[in-house]
PDB file of C-alpha atoms in Angstrom:
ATOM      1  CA  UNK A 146      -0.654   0.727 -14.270  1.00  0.00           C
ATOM      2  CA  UNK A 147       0.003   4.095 -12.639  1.00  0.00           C
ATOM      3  CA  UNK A 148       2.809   2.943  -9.941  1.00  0.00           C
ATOM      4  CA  UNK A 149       5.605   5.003 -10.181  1.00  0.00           C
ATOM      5  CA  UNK A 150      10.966   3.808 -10.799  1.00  0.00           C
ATOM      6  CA  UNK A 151      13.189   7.502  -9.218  1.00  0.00           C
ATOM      7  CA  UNK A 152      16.711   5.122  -6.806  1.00  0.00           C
ATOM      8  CA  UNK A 153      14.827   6.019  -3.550  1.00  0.00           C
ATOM      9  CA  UNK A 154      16.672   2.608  -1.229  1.00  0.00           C
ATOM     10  CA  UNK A 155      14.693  -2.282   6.422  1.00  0.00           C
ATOM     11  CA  UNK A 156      13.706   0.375   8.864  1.00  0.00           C
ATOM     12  CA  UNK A 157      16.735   0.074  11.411  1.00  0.00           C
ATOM     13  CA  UNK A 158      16.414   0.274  14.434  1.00  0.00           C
ATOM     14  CA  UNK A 159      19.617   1.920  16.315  1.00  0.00           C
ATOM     15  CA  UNK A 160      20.109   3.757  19.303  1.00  0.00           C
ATOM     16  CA  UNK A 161      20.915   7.124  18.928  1.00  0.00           C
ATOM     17  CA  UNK A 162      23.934   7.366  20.747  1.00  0.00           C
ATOM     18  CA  UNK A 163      25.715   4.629  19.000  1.00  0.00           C
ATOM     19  CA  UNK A 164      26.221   6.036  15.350  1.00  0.00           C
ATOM     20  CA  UNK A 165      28.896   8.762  14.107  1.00  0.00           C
ATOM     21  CA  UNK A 166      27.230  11.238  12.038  1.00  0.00           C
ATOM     22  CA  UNK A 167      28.126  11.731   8.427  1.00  0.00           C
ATOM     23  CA  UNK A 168      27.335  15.167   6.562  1.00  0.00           C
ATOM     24  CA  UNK A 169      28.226  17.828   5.013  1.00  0.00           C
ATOM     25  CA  UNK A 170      31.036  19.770   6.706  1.00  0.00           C
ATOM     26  CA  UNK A 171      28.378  22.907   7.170  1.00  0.00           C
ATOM     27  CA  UNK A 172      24.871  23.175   5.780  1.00  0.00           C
ATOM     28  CA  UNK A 173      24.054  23.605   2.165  1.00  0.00           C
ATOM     29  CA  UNK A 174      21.350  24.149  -0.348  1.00  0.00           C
ATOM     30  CA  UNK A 175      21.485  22.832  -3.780  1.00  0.00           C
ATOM     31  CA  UNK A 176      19.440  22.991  -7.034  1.00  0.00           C
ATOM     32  CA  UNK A 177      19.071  20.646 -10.059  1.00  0.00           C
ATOM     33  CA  UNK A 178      16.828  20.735 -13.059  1.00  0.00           C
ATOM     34  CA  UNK A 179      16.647  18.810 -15.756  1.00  0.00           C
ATOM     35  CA  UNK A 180      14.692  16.857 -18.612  1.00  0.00           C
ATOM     36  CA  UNK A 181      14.128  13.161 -19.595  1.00  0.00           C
ATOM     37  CA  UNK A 182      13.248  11.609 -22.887  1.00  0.00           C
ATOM     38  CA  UNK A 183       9.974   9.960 -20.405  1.00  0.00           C
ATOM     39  CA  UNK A 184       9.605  10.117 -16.868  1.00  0.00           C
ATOM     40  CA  UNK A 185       9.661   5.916 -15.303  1.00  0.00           C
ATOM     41  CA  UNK A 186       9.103   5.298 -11.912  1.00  0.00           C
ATOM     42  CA  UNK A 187       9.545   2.267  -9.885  1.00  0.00           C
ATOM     43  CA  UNK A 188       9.945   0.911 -14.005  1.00  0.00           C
ATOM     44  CA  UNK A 189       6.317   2.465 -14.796  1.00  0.00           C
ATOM     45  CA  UNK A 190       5.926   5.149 -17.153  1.00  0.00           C
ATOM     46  CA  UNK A 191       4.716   8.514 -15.535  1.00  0.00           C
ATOM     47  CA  UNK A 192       4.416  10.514 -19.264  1.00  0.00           C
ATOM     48  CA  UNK A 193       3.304   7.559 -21.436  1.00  0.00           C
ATOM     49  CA  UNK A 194       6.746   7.837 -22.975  1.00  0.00           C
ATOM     50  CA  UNK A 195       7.034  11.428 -23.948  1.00  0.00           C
ATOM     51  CA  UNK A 196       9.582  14.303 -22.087  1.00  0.00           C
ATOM     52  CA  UNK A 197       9.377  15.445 -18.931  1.00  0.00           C
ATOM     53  CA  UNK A 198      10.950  18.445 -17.287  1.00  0.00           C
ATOM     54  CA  UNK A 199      12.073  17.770 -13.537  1.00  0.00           C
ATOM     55  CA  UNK A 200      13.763  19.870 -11.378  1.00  0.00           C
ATOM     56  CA  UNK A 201      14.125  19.783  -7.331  1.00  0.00           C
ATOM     57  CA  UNK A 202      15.914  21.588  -3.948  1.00  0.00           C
ATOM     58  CA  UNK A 203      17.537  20.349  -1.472  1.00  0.00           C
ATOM     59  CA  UNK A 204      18.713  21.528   1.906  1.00  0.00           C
ATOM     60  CA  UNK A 205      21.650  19.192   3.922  1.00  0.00           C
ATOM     61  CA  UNK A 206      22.389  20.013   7.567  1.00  0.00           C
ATOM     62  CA  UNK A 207      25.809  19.136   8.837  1.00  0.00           C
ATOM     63  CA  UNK A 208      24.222  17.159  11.490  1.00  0.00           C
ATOM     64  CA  UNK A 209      22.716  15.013   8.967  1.00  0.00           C
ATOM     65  CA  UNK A 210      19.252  16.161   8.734  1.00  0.00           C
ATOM     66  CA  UNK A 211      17.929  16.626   5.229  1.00  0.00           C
ATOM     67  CA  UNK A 212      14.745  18.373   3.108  1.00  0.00           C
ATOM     68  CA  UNK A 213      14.345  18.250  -0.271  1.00  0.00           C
ATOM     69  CA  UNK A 214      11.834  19.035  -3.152  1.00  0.00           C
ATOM     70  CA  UNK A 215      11.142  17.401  -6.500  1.00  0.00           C
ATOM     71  CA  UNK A 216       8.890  17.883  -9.055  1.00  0.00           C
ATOM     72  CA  UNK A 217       7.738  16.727 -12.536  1.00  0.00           C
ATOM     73  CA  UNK A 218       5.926  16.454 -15.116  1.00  0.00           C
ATOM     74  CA  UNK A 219       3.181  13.851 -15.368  1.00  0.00           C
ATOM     75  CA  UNK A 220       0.157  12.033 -18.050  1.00  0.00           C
ATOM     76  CA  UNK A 221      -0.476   9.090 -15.831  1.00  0.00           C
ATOM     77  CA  UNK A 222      -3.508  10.639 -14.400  1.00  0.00           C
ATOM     78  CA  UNK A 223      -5.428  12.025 -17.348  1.00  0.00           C
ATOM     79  CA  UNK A 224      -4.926   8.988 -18.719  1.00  0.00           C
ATOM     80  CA  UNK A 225      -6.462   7.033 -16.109  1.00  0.00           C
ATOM     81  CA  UNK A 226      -9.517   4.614 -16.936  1.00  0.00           C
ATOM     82  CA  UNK A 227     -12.610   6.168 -17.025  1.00  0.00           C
ATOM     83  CA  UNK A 228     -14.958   3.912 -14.801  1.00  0.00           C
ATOM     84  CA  UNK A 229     -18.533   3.565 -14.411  1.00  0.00           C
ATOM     85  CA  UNK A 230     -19.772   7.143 -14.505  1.00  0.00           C
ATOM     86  CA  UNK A 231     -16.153   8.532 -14.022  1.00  0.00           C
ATOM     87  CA  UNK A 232     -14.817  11.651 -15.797  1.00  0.00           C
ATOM     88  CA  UNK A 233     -12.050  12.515 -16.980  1.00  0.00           C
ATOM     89  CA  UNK A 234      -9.145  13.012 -14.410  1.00  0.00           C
ATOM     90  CA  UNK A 235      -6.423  15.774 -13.550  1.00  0.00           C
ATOM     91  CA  UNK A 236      -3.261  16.197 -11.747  1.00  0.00           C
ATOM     92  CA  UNK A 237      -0.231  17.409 -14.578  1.00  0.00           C
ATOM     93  CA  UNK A 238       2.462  17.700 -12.146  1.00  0.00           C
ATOM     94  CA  UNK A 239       4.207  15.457  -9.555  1.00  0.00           C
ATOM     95  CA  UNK A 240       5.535  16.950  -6.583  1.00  0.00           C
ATOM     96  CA  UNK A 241       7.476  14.955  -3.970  1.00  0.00           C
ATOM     97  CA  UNK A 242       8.243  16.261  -0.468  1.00  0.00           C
ATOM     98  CA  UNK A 243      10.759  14.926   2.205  1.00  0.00           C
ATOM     99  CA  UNK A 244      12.910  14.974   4.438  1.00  0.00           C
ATOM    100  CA  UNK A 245      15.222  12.435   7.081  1.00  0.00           C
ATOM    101  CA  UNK A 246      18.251  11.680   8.827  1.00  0.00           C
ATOM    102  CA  UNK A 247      21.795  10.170   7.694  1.00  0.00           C
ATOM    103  CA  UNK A 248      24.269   8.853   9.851  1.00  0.00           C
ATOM    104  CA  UNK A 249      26.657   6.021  10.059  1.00  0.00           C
ATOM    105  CA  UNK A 250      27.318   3.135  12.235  1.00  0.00           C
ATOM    106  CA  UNK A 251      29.241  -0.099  12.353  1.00  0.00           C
ATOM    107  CA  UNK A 252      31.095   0.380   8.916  1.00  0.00           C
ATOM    108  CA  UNK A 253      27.141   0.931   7.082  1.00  0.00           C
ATOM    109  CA  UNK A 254      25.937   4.258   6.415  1.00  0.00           C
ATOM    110  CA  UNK A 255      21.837   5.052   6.534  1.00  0.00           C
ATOM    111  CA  UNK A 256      19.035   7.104   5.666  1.00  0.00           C
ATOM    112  CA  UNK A 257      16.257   6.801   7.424  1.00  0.00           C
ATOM    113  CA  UNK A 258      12.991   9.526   6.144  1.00  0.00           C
ATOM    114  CA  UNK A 259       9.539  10.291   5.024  1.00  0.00           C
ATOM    115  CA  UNK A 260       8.419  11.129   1.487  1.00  0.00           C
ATOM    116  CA  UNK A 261       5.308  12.471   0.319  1.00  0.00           C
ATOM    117  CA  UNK A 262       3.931  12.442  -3.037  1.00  0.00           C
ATOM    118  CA  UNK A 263       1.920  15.156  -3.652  1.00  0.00           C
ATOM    119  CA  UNK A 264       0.062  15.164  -7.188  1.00  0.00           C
ATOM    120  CA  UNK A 265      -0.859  18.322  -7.121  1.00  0.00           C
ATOM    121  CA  UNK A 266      -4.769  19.131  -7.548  1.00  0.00           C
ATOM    122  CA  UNK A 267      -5.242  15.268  -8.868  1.00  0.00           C
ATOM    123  CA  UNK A 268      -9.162  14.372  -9.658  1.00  0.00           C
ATOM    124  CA  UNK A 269      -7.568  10.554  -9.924  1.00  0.00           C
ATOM    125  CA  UNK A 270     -10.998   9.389  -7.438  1.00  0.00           C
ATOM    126  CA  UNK A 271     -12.875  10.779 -10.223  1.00  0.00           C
ATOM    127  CA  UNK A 272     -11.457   8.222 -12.932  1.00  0.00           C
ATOM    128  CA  UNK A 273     -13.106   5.300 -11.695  1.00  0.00           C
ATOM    129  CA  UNK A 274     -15.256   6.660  -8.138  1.00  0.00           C
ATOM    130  CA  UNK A 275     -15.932   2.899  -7.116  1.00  0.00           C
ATOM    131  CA  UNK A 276     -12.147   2.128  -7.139  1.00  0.00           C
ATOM    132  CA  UNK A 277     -10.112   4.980  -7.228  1.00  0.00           C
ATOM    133  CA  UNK A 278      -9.200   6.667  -4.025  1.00  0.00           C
ATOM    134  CA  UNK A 279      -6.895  10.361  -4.333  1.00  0.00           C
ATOM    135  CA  UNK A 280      -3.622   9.693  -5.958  1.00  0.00           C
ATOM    136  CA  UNK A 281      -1.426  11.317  -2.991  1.00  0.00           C
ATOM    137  CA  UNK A 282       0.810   9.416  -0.754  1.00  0.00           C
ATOM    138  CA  UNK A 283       2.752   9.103   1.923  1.00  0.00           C
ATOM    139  CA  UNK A 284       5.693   6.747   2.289  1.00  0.00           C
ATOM    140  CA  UNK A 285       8.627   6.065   5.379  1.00  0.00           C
ATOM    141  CA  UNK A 286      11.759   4.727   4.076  1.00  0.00           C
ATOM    142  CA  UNK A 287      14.955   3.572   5.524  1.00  0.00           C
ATOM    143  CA  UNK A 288      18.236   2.641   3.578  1.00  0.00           C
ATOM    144  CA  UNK A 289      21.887   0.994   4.176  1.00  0.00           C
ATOM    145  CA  UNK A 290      24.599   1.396   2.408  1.00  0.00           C
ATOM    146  CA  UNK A 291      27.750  -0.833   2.150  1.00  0.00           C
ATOM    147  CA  UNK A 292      30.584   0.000  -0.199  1.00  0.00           C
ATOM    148  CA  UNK A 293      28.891   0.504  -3.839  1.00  0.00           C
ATOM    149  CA  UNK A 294      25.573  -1.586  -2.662  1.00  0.00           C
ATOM    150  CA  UNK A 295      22.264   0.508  -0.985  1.00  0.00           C
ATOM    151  CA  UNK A 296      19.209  -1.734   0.353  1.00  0.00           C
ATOM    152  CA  UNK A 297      16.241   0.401   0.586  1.00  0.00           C
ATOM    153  CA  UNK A 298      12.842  -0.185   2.039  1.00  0.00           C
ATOM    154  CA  UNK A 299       9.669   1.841   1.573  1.00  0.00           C
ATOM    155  CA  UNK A 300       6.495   1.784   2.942  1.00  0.00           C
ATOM    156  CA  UNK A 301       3.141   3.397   2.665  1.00  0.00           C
ATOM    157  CA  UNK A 302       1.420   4.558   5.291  1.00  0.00           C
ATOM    158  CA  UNK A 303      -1.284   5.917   3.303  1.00  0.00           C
ATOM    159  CA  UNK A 304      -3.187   4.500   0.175  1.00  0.00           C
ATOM    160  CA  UNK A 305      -0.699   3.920  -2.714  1.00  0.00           C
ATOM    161  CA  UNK A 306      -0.750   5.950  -5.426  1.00  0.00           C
ATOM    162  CA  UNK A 307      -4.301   6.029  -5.798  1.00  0.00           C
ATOM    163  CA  UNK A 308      -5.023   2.143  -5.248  1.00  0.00           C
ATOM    164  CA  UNK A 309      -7.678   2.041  -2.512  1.00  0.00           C
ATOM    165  CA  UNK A 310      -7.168   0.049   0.992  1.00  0.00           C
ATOM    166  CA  UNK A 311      -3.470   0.171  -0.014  1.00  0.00           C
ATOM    167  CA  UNK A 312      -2.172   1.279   2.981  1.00  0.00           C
ATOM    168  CA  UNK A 313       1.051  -0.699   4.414  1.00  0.00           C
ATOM    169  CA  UNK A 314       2.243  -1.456   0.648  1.00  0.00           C
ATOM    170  CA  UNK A 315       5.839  -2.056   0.125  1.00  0.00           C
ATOM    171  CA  UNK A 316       8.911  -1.678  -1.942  1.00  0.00           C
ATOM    172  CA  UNK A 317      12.273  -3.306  -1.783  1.00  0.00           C
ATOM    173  CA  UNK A 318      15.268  -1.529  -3.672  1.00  0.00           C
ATOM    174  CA  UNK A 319      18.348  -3.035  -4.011  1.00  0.00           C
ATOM    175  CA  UNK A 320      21.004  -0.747  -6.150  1.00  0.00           C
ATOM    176  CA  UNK A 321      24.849  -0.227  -6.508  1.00  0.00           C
ATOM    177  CA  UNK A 322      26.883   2.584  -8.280  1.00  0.00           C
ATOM    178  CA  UNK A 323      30.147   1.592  -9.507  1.00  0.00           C
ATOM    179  CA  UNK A 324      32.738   4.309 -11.269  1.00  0.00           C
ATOM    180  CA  UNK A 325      34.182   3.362 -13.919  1.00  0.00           C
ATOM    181  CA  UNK A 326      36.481   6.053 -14.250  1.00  0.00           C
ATOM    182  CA  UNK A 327      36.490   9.161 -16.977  1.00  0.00           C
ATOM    183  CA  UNK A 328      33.793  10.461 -15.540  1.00  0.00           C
ATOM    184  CA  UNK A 329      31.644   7.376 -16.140  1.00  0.00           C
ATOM    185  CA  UNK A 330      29.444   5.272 -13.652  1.00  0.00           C
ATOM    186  CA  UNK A 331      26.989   2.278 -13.884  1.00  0.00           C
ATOM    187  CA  UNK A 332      24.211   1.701 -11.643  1.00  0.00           C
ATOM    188  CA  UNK A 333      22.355  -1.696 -11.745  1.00  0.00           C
ATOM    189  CA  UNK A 334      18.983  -1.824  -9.506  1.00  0.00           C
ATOM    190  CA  UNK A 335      15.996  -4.206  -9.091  1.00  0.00           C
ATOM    191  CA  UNK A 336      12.799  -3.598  -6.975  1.00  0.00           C
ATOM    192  CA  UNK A 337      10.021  -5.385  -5.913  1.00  0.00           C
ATOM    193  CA  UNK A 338       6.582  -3.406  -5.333  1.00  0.00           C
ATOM    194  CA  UNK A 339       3.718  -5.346  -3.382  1.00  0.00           C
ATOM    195  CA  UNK A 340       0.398  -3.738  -3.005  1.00  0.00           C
ATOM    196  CA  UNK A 341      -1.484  -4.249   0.218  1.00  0.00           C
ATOM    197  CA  UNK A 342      -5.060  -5.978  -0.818  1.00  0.00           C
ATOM    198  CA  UNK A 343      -4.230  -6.873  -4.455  1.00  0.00           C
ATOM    199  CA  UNK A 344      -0.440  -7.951  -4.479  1.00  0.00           C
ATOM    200  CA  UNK A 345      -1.180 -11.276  -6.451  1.00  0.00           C
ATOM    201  CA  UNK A 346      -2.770  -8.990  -8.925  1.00  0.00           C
ATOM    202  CA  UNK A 347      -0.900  -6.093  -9.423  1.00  0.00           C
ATOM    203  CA  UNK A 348       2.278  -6.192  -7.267  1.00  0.00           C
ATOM    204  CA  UNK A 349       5.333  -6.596 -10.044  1.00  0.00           C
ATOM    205  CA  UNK A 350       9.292  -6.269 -10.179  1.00  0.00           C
ATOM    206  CA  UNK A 351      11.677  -3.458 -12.098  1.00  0.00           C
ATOM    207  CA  UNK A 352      15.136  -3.830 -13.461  1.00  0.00           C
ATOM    208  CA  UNK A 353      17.455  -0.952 -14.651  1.00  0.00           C
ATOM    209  CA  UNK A 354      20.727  -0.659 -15.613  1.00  0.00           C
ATOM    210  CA  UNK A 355      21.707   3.157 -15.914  1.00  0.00           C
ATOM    211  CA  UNK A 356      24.905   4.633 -17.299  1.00  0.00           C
ATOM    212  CA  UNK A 357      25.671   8.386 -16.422  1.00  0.00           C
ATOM    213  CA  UNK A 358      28.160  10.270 -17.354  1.00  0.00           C
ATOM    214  CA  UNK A 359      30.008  13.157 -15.450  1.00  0.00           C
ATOM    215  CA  UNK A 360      30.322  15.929 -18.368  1.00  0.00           C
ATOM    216  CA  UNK A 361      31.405  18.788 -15.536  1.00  0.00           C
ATOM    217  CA  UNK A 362      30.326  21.858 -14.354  1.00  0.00           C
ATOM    218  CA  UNK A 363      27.240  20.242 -12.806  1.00  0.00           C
ATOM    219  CA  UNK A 364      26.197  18.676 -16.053  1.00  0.00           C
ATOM    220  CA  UNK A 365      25.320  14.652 -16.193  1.00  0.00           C
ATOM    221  CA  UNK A 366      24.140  12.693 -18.969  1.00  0.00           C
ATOM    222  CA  UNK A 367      22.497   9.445 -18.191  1.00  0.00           C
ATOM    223  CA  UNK A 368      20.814   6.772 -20.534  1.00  0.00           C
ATOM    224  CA  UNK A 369      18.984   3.691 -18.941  1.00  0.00           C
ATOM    225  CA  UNK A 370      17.669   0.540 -19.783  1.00  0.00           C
ATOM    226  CA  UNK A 371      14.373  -0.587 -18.324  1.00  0.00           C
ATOM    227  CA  UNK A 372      12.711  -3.711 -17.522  1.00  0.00           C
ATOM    228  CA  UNK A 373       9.466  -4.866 -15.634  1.00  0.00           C
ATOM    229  CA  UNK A 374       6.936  -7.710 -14.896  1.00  0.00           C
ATOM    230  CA  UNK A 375       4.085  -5.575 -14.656  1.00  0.00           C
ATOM    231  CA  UNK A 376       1.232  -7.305 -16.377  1.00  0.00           C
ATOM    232  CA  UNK A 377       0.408  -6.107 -19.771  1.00  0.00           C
ATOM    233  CA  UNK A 378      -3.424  -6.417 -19.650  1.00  0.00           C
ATOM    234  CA  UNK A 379      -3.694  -4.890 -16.654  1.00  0.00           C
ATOM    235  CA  UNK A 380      -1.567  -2.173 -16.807  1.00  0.00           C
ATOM    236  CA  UNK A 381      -3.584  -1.324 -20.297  1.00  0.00           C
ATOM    237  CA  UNK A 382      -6.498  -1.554 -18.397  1.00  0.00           C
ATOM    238  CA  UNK A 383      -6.021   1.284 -16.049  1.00  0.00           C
ATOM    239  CA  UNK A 384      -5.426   3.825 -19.661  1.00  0.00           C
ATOM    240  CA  UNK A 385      -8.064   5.063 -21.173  1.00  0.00           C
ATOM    241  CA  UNK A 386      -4.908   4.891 -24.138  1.00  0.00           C
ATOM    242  CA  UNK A 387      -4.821   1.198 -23.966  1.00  0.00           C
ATOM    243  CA  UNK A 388      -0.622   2.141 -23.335  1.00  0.00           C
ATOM    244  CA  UNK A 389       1.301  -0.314 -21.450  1.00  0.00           C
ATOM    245  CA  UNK A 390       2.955   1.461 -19.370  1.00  0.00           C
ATOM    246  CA  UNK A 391       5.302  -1.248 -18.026  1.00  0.00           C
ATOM    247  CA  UNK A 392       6.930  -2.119 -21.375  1.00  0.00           C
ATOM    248  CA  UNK A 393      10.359  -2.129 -21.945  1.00  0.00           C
ATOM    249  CA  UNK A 394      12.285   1.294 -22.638  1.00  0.00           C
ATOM    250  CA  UNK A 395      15.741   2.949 -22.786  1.00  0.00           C
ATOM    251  CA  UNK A 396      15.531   6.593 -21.164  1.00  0.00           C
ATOM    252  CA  UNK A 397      17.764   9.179 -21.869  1.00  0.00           C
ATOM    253  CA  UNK A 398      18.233  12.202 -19.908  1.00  0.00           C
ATOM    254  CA  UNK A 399      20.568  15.502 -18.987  1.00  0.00           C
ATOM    255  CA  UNK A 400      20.302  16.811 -15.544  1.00  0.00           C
ATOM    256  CA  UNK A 401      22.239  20.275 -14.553  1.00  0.00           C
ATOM    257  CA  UNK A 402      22.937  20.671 -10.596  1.00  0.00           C
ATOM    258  CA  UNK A 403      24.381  24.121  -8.961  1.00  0.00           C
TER     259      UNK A 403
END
């Protein structure tokens, strides 16, 4: 199964003229790059559990606009099913563009955006032509945030991920980051990803608990446990590996930010 589980977090409605606006005191770009022991998404291995080296840019406007880039490395499409007079399929690296608004209001802060997943030069159609449909999509998002907790809903308004008639597929996030002092920080989450057309079939849940660790000077450690319902058969089904790609793991990782 080739659905992607990165803390991305109900589209709310508000009237612009009732929020205070919460951002950086003047605009800023930052950089981070970094490398994990395999690249899970939405609880779903991207790298059929090897490395990946990620790295991303972002740009934050003091009046609470944001853009960002992200990319990564990726296996899940070249190891996509071959179908009935499919061949094999490419797309190595993951690229993720976005961009939205934050702002607070009534004691909740929120982030409202869009995110696009590029996969750059993907054949994924090509894997299985009768099912397959390109692997690039679009998403809106909104988020709230009170005290340590962050609800976050996504939803695509393009074919998911390479699923076709997908469009209008969801996911619910639900995460909290709690310091623990030293440096230290724990961040539970669970998520719940429905897709439009075959939800009873594929549609599963994710559960991580991630520690991270503040080392200084930009540096962070993290190691996370990781936990899904994704259906084994199925999720071998769509590798031409056989790899179950929803299987429990612990992820380790080192991220530098300047």
């Amino acid at each position: 199964m080739n659905i992607k589980s990165k803390l991305l977090l109900a589209l709310l409605a508000t009237s612009s003229a009732a929020f205070a606006q919460t951002a950086p005191a003047a605009p800023e770009v930052t950089y981070n790059v970094g490398v994990v022991s395999q690249y899970r998404y939405r609880g779903i291995a991207q790298t059929k559990g090897d490395p990946a080296l990620q790295g991303g840019i972002d740009y934050a406007n003091a009046n609470g606009f944001y853009l960002g880039a992200w990319a990564s490395t990726i296996k899940w499409i070249k190891d996509a099913a071959l179908g009935t007079g499919g061949k094999t399929a490419k797309g190595p690296v993951e690229l993720d563009l976005y961009g939205g608004y934050k702002f607070e209001a009534g004691g909740l802060a929120y982030d409202v955006g869009y995110l696009r997943y590029q996969y750059v030069g993907n054949t994924y159609k090509d894997a299985a032509p009768s099912a397959n449909v390109n692997a690039n999509t679009d998403e809106v998002y909104g988020a709230a945030t009170y005290g340590p907790a962050t609800l976050k809903y996504s939803q695509a308004t393009s074919n998911l991920f390479g699923y076709s008639d997908s469009k209008g597929s969801t996911y619910w996030d639900l995460s909290a980051t709690f310091d623990l002092g030293n440096g230290y920080s724990i961040v539970p989450h669970a998520g719940r990803q429905s897709i439009k057309n075959a939800n009873q079939i594929y549609g599963y849940s994710d559960f991580a608990l991630t520690l991270n660790k503040d080392l200084g000077d930009g540096l962070t450690a993290s190691v996370a446990a990781i936990k899904t319902t994704a259906d084994e058969t199925l999720s071998k089904g769509l590798s031409s590996t056989s790899y179950y790609a929803g299987k429990n793991a612990v992820v380790v990782g080192v991220k530098y930010a300047f």
